[in-house]
XYZ file of C-alpha atoms in Angstrom:
607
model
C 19.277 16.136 -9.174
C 17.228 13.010 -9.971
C 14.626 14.545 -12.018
C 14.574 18.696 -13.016
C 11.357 20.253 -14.454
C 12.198 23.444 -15.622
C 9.773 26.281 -16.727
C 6.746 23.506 -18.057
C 4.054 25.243 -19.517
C 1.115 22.384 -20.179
C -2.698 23.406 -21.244
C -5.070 20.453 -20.850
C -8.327 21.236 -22.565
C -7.574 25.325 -23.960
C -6.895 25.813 -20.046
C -3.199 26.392 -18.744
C -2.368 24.513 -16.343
C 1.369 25.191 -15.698
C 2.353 28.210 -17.675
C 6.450 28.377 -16.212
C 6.668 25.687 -13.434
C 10.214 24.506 -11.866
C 10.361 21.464 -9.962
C 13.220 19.283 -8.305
C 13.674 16.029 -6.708
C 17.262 14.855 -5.370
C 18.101 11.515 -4.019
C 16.479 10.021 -1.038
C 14.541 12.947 -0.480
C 10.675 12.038 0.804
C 8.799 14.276 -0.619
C 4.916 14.830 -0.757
C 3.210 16.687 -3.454
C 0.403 18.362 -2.189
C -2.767 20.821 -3.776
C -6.221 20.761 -4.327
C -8.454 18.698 -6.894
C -7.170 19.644 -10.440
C -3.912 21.375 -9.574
C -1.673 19.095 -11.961
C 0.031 16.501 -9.061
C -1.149 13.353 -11.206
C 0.050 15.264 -14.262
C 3.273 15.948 -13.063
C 4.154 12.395 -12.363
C 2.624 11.393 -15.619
C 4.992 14.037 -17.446
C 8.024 12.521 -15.651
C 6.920 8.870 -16.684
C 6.633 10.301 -20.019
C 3.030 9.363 -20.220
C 1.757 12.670 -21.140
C 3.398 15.099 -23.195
C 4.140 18.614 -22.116
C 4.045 22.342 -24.560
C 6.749 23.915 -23.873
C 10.043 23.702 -21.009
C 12.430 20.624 -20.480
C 12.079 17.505 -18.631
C 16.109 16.519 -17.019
C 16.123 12.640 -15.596
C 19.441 11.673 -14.302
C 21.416 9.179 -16.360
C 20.386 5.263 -15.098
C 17.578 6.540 -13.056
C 14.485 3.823 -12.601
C 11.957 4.535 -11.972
C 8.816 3.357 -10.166
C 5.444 4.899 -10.711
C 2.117 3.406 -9.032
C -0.936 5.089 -10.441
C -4.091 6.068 -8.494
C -6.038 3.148 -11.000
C -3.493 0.824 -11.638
C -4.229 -2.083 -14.568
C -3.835 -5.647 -13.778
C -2.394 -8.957 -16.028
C -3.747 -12.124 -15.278
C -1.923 -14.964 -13.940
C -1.534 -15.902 -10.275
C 0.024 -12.699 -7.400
C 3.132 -14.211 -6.898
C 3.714 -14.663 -10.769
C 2.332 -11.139 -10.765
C 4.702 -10.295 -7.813
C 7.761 -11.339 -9.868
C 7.176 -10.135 -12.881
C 8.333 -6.935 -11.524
C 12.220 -8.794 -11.253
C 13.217 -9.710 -14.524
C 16.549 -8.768 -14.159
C 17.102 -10.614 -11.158
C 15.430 -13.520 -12.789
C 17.218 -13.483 -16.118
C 20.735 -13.581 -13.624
C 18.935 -16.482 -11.576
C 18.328 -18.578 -14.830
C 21.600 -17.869 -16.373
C 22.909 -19.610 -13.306
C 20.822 -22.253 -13.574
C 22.016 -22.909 -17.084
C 25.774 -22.686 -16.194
C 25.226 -25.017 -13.484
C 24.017 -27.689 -15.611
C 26.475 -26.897 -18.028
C 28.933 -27.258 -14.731
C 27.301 -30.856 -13.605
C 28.111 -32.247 -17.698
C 31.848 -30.939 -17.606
C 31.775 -29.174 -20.333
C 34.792 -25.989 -20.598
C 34.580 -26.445 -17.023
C 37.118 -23.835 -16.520
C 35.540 -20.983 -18.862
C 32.312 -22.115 -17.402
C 33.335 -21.350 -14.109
C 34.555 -17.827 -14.628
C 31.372 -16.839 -16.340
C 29.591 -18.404 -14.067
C 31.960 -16.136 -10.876
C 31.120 -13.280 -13.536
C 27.197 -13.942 -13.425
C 27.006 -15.282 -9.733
C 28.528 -11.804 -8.654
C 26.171 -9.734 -10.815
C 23.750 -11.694 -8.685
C 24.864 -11.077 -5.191
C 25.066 -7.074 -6.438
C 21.799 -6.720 -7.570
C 20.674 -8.439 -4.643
C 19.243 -11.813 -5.669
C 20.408 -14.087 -2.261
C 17.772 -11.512 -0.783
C 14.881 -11.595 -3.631
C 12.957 -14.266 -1.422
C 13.469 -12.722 1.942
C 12.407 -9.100 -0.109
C 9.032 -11.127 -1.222
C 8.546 -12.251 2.188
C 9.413 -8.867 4.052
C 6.920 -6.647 1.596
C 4.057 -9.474 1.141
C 4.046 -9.656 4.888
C 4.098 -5.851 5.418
C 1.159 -5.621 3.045
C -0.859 -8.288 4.548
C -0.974 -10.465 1.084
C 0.954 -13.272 1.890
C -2.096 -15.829 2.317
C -2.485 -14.270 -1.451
C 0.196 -15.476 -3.055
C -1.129 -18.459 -5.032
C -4.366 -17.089 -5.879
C -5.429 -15.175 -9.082
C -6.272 -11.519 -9.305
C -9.878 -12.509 -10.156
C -10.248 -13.494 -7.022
C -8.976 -10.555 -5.359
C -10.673 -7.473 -3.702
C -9.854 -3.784 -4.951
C -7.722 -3.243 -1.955
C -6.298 -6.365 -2.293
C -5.603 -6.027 -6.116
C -3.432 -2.325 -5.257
C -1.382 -3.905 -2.322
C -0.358 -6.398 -4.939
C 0.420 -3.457 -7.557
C 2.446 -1.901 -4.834
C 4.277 -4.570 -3.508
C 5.217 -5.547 -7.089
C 6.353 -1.666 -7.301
C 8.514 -1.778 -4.079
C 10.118 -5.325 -5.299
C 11.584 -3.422 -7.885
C 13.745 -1.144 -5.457
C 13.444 1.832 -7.815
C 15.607 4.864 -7.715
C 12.706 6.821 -7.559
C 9.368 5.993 -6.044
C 6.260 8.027 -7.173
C 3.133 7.184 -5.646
C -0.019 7.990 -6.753
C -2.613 7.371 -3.535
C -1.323 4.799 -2.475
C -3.126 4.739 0.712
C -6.558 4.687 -1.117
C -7.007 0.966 -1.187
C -4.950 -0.005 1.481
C -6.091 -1.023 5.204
C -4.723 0.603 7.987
C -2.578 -2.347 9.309
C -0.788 -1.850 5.218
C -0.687 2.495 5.837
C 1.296 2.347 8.832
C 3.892 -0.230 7.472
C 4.282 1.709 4.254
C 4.617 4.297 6.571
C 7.894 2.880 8.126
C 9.087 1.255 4.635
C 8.866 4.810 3.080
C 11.068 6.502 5.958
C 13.584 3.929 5.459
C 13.621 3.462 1.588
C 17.001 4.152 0.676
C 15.627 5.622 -2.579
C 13.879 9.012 -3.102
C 10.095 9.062 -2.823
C 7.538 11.530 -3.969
C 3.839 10.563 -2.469
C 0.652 12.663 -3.896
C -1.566 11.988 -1.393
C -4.329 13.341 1.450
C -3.874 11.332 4.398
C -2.649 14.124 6.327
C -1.764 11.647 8.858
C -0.046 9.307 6.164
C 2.171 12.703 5.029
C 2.947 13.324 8.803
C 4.751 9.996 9.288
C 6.510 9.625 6.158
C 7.683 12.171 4.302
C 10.199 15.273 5.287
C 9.310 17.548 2.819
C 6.351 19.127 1.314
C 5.901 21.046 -2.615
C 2.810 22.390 -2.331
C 1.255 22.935 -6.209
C -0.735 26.568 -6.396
C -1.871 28.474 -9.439
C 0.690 26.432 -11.168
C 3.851 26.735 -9.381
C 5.883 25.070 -7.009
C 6.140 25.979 -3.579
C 8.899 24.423 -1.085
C 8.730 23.370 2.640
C 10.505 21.621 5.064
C 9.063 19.010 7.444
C 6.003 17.051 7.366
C 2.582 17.522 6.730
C 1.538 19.536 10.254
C 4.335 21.551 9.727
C 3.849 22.832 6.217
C 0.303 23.971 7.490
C 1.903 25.964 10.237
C 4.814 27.441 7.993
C 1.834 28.052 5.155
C -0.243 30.094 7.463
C 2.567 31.621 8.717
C 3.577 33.088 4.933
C 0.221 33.614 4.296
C 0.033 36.614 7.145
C 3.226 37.705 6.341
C 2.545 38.001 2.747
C -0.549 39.563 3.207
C 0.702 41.961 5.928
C 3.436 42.971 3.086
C 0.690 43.565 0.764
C -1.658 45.416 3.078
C 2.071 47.735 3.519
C 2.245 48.310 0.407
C -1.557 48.945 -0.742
C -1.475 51.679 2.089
C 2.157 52.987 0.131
C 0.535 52.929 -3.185
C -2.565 54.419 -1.809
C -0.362 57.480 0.191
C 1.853 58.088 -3.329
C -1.715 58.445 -5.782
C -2.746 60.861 -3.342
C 0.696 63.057 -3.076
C 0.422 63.087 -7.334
C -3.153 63.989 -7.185
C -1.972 66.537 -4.606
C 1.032 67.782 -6.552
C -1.210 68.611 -9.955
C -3.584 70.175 -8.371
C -1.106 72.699 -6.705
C 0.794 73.016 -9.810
C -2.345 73.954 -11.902
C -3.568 76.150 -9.401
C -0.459 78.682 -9.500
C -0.287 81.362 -11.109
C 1.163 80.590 -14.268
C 1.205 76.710 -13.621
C 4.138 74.828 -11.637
C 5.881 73.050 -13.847
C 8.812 71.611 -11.601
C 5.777 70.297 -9.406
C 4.298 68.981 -12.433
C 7.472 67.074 -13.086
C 7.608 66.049 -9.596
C 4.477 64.233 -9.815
C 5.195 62.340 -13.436
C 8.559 61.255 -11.489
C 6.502 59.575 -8.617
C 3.750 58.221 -11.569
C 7.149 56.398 -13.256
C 8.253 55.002 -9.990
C 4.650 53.856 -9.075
C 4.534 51.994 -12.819
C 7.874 50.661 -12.002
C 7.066 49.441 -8.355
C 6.815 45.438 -8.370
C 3.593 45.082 -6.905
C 2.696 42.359 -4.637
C -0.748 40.202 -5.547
C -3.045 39.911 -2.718
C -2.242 36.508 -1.691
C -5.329 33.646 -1.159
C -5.880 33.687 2.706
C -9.515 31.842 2.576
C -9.387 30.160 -1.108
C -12.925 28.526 -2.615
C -14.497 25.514 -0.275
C -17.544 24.082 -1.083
C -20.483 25.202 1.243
C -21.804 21.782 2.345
C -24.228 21.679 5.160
C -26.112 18.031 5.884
C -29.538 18.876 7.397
C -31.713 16.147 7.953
C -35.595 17.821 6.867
C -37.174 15.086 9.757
C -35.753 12.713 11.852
C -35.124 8.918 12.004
C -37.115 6.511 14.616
C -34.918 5.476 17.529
C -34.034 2.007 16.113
C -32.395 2.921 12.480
C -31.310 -0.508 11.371
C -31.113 -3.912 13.262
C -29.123 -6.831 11.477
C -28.744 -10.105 13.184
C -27.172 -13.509 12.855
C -25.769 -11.931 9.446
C -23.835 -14.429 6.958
C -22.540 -14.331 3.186
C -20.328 -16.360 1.579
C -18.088 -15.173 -1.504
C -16.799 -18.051 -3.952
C -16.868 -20.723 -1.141
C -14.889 -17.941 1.223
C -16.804 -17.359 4.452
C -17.128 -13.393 4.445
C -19.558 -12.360 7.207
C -20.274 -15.084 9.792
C -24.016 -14.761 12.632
C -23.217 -10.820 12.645
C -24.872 -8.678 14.872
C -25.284 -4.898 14.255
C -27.913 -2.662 15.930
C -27.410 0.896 15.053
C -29.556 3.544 16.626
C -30.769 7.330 15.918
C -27.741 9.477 15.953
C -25.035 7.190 16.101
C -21.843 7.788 14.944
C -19.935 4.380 14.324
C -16.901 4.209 12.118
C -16.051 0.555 10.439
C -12.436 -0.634 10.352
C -10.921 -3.658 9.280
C -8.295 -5.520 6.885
C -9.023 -5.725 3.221
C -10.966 -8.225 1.863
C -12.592 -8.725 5.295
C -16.193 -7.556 4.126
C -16.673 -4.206 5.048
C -18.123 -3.078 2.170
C -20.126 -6.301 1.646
C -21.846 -5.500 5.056
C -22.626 -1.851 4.298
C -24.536 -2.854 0.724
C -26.152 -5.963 2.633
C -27.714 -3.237 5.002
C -28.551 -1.079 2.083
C -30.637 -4.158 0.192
C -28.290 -3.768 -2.506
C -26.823 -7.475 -1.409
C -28.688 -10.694 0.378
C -27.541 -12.145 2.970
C -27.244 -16.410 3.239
C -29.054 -15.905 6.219
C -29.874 -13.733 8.993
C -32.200 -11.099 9.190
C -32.414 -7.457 8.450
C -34.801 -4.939 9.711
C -34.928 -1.585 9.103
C -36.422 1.440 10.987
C -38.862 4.046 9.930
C -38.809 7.417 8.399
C -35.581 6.681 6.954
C -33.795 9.322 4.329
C -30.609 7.473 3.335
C -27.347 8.934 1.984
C -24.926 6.276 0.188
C -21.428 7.365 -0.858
C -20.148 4.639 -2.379
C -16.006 3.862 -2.684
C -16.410 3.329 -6.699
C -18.815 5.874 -8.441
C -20.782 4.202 -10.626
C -19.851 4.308 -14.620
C -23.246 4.054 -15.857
C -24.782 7.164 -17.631
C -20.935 8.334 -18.629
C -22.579 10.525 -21.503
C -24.755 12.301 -19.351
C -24.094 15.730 -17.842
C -23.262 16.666 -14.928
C -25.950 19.118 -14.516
C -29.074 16.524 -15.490
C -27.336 14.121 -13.132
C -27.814 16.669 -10.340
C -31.661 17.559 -11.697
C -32.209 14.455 -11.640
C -31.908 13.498 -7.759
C -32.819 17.289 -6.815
C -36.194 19.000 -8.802
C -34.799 22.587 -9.080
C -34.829 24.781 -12.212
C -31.566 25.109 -14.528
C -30.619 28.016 -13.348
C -31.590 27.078 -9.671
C -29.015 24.032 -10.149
C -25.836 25.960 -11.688
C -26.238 27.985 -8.309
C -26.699 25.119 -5.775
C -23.600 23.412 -7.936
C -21.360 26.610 -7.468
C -22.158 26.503 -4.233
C -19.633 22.755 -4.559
C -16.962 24.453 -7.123
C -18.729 23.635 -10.310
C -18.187 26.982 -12.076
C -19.330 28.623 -14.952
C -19.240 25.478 -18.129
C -17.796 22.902 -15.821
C -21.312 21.810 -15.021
C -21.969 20.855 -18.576
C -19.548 18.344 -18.114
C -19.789 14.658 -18.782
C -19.957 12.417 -16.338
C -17.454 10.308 -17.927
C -15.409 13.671 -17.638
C -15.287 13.947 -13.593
C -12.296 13.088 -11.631
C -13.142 10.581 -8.587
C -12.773 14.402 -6.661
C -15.503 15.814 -8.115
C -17.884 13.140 -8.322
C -17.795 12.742 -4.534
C -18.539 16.625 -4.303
C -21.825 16.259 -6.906
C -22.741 12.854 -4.542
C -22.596 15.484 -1.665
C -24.187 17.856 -3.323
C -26.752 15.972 -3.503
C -27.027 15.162 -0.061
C -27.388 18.367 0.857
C -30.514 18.928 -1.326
C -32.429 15.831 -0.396
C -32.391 16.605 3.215
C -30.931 12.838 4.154
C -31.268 11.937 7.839
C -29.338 8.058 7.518
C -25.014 8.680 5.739
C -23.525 5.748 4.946
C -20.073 7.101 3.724
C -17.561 4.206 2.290
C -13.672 5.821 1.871
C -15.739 9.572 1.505
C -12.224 11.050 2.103
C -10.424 8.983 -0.929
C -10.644 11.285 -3.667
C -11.196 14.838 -1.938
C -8.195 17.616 -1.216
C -7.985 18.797 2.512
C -10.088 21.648 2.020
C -12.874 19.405 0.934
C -12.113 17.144 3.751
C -12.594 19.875 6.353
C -15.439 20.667 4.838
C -17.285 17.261 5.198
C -15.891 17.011 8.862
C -17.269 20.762 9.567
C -20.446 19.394 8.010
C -20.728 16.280 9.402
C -19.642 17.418 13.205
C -23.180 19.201 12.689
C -25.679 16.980 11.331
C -28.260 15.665 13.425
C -28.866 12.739 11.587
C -27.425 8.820 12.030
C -23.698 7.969 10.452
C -22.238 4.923 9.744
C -18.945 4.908 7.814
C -15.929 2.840 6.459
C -12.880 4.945 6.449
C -8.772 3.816 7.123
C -8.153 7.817 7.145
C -7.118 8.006 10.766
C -7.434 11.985 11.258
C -10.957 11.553 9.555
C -11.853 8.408 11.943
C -10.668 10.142 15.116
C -12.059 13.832 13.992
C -15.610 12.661 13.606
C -15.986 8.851 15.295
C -16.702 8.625 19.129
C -17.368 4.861 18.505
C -15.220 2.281 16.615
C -16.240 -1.317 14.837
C -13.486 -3.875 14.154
C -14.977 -6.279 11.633
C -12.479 -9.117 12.086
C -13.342 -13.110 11.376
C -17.040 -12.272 9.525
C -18.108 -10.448 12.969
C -18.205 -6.498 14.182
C -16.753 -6.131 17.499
C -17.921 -2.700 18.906
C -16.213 -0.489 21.319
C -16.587 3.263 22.457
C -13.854 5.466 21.576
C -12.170 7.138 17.990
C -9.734 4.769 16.149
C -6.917 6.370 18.329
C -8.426 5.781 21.705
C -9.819 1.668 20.774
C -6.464 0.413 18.562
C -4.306 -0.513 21.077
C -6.899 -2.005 23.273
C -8.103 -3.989 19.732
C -4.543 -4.935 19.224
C -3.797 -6.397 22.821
C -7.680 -7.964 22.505
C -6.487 -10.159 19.083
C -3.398 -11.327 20.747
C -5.440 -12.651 23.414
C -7.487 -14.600 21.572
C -4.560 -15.738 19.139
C -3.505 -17.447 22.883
C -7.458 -18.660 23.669
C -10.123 -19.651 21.264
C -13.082 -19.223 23.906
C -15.295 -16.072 23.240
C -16.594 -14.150 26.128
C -20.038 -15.425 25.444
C -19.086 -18.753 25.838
C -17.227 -18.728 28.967
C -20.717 -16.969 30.507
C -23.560 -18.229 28.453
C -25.963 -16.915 30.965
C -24.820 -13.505 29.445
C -26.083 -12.486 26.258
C -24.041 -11.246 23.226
C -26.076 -7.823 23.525
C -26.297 -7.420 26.758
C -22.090 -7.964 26.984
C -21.960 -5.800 23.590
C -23.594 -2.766 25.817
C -22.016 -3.281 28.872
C -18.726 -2.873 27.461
C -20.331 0.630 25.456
C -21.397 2.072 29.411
C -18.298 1.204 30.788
C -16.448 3.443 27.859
C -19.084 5.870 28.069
C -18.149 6.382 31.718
C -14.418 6.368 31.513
C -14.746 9.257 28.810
C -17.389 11.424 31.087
C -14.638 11.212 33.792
C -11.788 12.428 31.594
C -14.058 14.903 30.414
C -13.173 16.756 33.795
C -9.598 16.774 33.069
C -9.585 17.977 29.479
C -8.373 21.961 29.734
C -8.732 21.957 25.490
C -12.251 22.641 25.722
C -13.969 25.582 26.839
C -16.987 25.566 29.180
C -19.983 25.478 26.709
C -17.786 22.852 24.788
C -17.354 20.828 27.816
C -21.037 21.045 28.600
C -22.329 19.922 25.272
C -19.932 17.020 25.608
C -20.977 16.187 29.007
C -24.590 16.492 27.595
C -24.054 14.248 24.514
C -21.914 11.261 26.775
C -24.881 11.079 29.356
C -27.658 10.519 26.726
C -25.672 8.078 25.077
C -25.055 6.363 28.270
C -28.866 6.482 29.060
C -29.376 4.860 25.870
C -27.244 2.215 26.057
C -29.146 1.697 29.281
C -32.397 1.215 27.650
C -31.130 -0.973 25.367
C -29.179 -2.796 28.111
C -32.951 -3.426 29.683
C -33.952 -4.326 26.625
């Protein structure tokens, strides 16, 4: 074993979190560590990293094991990436410059011979360690992260995103023994996910991921420990496959259960039975008597099997919109914004209408979230125009909570944005797992977890008809994230969203925006159905510089824009005949929801 964690008890605020848990990792396994919001996954890693102390149980690290450990915040020195970058290879660099000193010693012939053997000494430690490689290494990983253009600026300078694919590629430079990653997908784009994807499967070293990109889980990792009510729980195979295998224990635990419930239930009765007989003769039975304290014993004695969790606590979150939006929600047009002399957003053109449901992707740094707080107001554009449509009820989850009013509870927070009573509130907040005290919390208090549920919770009361959701899936279990896909599959209302969760993006997107080179290119279609298409599209133009637009300038950008949208529109009504997944009424709803689209983009098209 690399790392042993054997019977842990830990209490975190008078609550126990683990009171006996037992937990392995060998080496090269891939595992993920999976549970909901508060289950102890961060803790665990922190334990192992020694950054948290635990009450009671032992801690076993193999002898000479390094490890790696990327935290869901990581902290930042200053100083330039690639000085960043190597700072994570001081060994390799205190070999490097011990060479460099013994080959100047070398060039002045000085003990040239005892030079020389140190120097074979040294030079082999070097090729061990793997130090010929260290530049092709800083190449392979800052290429695979997309931070290579990064490499001589400072982290000021940097985006979020941008800031963790540097902490991470300083992480995997260090070719740990063990690699324990914290959600590491969080800040990354989706071009980064899928390499670390591939880099994870092929790390010689072991890896254990906490993470819910379900779709991230199911192309990395090989094994699952799932954390509930404090102990460890093993599975083989990926992400999809511990669901099925889960469900599957689930039914037969709680068949076994059921089994014995109906035993338990058959034996009270027979001992019930048996006393009354024996009292009832004439003098009382005592051999029946004794019969019945026999079968009492061997009830006391029988292990008895809990009733297992088969539908465990979700929030209740249902989005209704109290009126609706006009037709035209928000128009933006020749949009541009410059960040420290870096051209972010260049003449972009976004008109998104009443009921549209239009998922954002694109590389970090590219302006994604720039563009959703320019629409917002809460940024001004250099130029272009925004205009905005009426009756409008908007919803903004933002990526970073916001850390102002950290002393205030979470309750007033909630009172605050909804008018309801005290006692009105604790029952709307249970309704989002804020039991009992925990809604006398600080705000300072809340994980990034719960904050998105009291943002949502939120939502819910103010009857919002407009969501503009940026990463809403970052910092919530699966459960949650079923929820909010349940919910949002049926609100009535307008969406637009900036996610790099692919299950998310292809569960509730029909329409996809690439924001590439400061402009949105817009095509029908989830994430899954538009990549390849988008991919094939940029290697095109990488070959030709002329834009559609210009090769036909008696076409209009909009008109082209739409065009492209009916054309989609009608290749997905068409398949919609040969989809046997859906059942009639499903089929028809599609159908119904395709057509009006297409008769919008119509009108527009006219337009």
């Amino acid at each position: 074993m690399l790392i042993t964690l054997k019977d842990i008890k830990k209490i975190i605020g008078g609550t126990i979190l683990f009171e006996k848990l037992n937990l392995e990792i060998k080496p090269g396994e891939k595992i993920g560590l999976v549970g909901r919001n508060g289950s102890g996954k961060t803790t665990i890693f922190k334990m192992i990293v020694r950054q948290e102390l635990f009450d009671k149980g032992d801690l076993f690290i193999k002898k000479g094991t390094k490890i790696g450990y990327l935290k869901q915040v990581p902290q930042y020195a200053s100083g330039t990436v690639k000085s960043f970058l190597l700072s994570g290879m001081e060994e390799l660099l205190a070999i490097k410059q011990k060479m460099e000193k013994l080959e100047a010693e070398m060039r002045e012939d000085v003990n040239l011979e005892q030079t020389l053997t140190e120097y074979g000494k040294v030079q082999e430690a070097f090729t061990a360690a793997g130090g010929y490689e260290m530049d092709a290494r800083l190449e392979k990983v800052a290429n695979g992260l997309g931070i290579s253009h990064l490499i001589n600026l400072s982290f000021s300078s940097l985006s979020g995103g941008e800031k963790t694919k540097a902490g991470l590629a300083k992480l995997l430079l260090q070719n740990p023994d063990l690699l324990l990653l914290d959600e590491p997908t969080n800040h990354l784009d989706l071009a980064a996910i899928e390499w670390l994807e591939q880099y994870i499967a092929n790390y010689q070293g072991a890896v254990c991921v906490v993470s819910h990109d379900r779709n991230f889980l199911d192309h990395s990792i090989e094994k699952i420990i799932d954390l509930e009510n404090g102990e460890a729980h093993y599975y083989k195979g990926n992400y999809s496959q511990f669901v099925r295998q889960k469900e599957a224990k689930l039914l037969s635990e709680f068949a076994a259960f059921q089994e014995q419930q109906r035993k338990i239930k058959k034996m009270k009765e027979t001992i019930k039975r048996l006393k009354q007989w024996a009292n009832q003769a004439n003098p009382p039975n005592e051999g029946l008597h004794k019969r019945a304290r026999n079968m009492e014993r061997a009830l006391e004695r029988m292990e008895k099997i809990e009733r297992p969790e088969i539908d465990p606590d979700k929030m209740k979150l249902a989005l209704q919109a109290d009126h609706r939006s006009g037709k035209d929600v928000i128009k933006a047009e020749a949009i541009s914004k410059q960040f420290a002399g870096r051209a972010i957003l260049k003449d972009l053109d976004l008109h998104l209408r009443y009921q549209d449901r239009l998922a954002i992707v694109g590389d970090n740094g590219s302006g994604k979230s720039t563009l959703m707080k320019i629409l917002l107001g809460e940024l001004t554009p250099d130029s272009g125009r925004i205009a905005t449509g009426t009756h409008l009820e908007i919803g903004y989850l933002s990526q970073q909570p916001s850390d102002t009013e950290e002393d205030k509870r979470l309750i007033d927070k909630f009172r605050e944005e909804v008018s309801v009573s005290e006692g009105q509130a604790r029952g709307l907040l249970a309704n989002f797992m804020f039991y009992g005290f925990s809604v006398f919390k600080k705000m300072g208090q809340l994980s990034g977890g719960e904050r998105m549920r009291l943002k949502l919770a939120v939502f819910m009361h103010r009857g919002v008809n407009v969501l503009f959701l940026d990463e809403p899936t970052n910092h919530l279990d699966m459960d949650s994230q079923e929820v909010l896909e349940e919910a949002l599959a049926k609100f009535k209302g307008t969406v637009l969203c900036i996610s790099h969760d692919r299950y998310f993006l292809n569960n509730c997107f029909p329409e996809t925006a690439y924001l590439f080179e400061g402009k949105l290119h817009r095509m029908p279609g989830t994430y899954q159905e538009t990549n390849h298409k988008w991919k094939r599209w940029k290697e095109s133009k990488a070959g030709k510089q002329t834009t559609p637009s210009k090769q036909n300038p008696s076409i209009g950008k909009d008109k082209l824009e739409y065009e492209e949208l009916i054309l989609g529109l009608e290749e997905q009504l068409e398949a919609l005949t040969r989809r046997t997944d859906l059942s009639v009424g499903q089929r028809k709803k599609e159908k119904q929801r395709i057509e009006e689209k297409i008769e919008s983009c119509y009108e527009a098209w006219l337009e």
